[in-house]
Amino acid sequence: MRVAVGMSGGVDSSVTALLMKEKGHEVIGVTLRFHTIEACEVEGTHNVCCSPKDVQDAARVSQKLGIPHLTFDWERIFKERVIDYFVEEYSRGRTPNPCAVCNREVKTGYFARYLRAVADIDRLATGHYARIEEDPSFGRVIKRGTDRKRDQSYFLALVRREDLDLLEFPLGNMTKEEVRELARSYGLEVADKRDSQEVCFLMGKSPGEYLEKIVGLREGEIRHVSGKTLGRHSGIYNFTIGQRRGLGISYSKPLYVVDIDASTNTVFVGEEEYLYNDKLYVRELNLHVPMERWEDVSAQIRYRHSPVRVESVKRTSDGYEVKFREEVRGITPGQVVAFYSGDILLGGGIIEAYKE
């Protein structure tokens, strides 16, 4: 089987290439270059992937493994499909998940289709900590990674069902330390390379700092849910639902961001009780398993969020209503909701709202 391995220059993708070669596949290392500037270091932490330095590391690992390595300059595609989306969503008062969108639109699902079309590649293997397996009931599905602390299936909820046939995730049954040990045993120089910790194109900046450079200061009011004005802000892009710190206001009780109205450029704050809701709404659902076959469903509304049991998913005039069996804290428009049955990823969508 001809397998392309998406190589970011880190230990995960390097071991992925190693494992694919050990299985006897014809392996080609491929790297997508999204940035033409060097990666930055902030207080010693590597914050960017896919930089020129990472491309060099991927090429060196490929050479050591004895596999060809190709680099694709996709800076324009990445900007149009991920960065522009990120800016637009924050401008609407939402908190996007660019990594999940990138997996669908650029580096995972779309890239696998691209390689199949232009290079007759059978599969694209990536370093995601998730499993992709043949289920006797549902066919090819994504499952949570064995290492729950590293599980990245949530970020794959938007990947199209038809793309699952083109993907491999060899690290799904491994822990991070097992991956590093394997890299050390084969003498890969990236064995102890730091992981990327931030959204790659932010270059160490917060979303607010990054967006201020692009859209400028956009001052507006901070209001309590009762209607009282408590202060002013320099841009709604500095806030997200559930945020408590950095509000720049004083009040007799702890306050949290509970809503953002882009139409009036207003940030609404309130007591913690206002963060809890038992419903959310999505406009579209990306299904890996047909909905009529969903059973014992739980949902995850953020990457580090504990799954919550779902009572119902109902079709509405313009999307879907998801009702939980308990109230959930901090449902955030723009984030991804991923649905599971046990370890199986059923699908997902982008949260449109948490109230009618």
PDB file of C-alpha atoms in Angstrom, residues 2 31 122 159-160 187 200 257 286 290 300 325 328 332:
ATOM      1  CA  ARG A   2       1.262   3.483  -0.866  1.00  0.00           C
ATOM      2  CA  THR A  31       4.923  18.239   4.817  1.00  0.00           C
ATOM      3  CA  ASP A 122      -3.881   4.881  -0.904  1.00  0.00           C
ATOM      4  CA  VAL A 159     -13.706  15.326   9.038  1.00  0.00           C
ATOM      5  CA  ARG A 160     -16.049  14.009   6.339  1.00  0.00           C
ATOM      6  CA  GLY A 187      17.910   7.358  17.112  1.00  0.00           C
ATOM      7  CA  CYS A 200       0.210  27.533  15.074  1.00  0.00           C
ATOM      8  CA  VAL A 257     -18.564  36.442  30.304  1.00  0.00           C
ATOM      9  CA  ASN A 286     -21.191  15.997  10.133  1.00  0.00           C
ATOM     10  CA  PRO A 290     -26.194   7.663  10.676  1.00  0.00           C
ATOM     11  CA  GLN A 300     -18.104  16.923  24.337  1.00  0.00           C
ATOM     12  CA  ARG A 325     -29.670  15.310  30.577  1.00  0.00           C
ATOM     13  CA  VAL A 328     -23.711  22.170  31.044  1.00  0.00           C
ATOM     14  CA  THR A 332     -19.644  28.467  23.497  1.00  0.00           C
TER      15      THR A 332
END
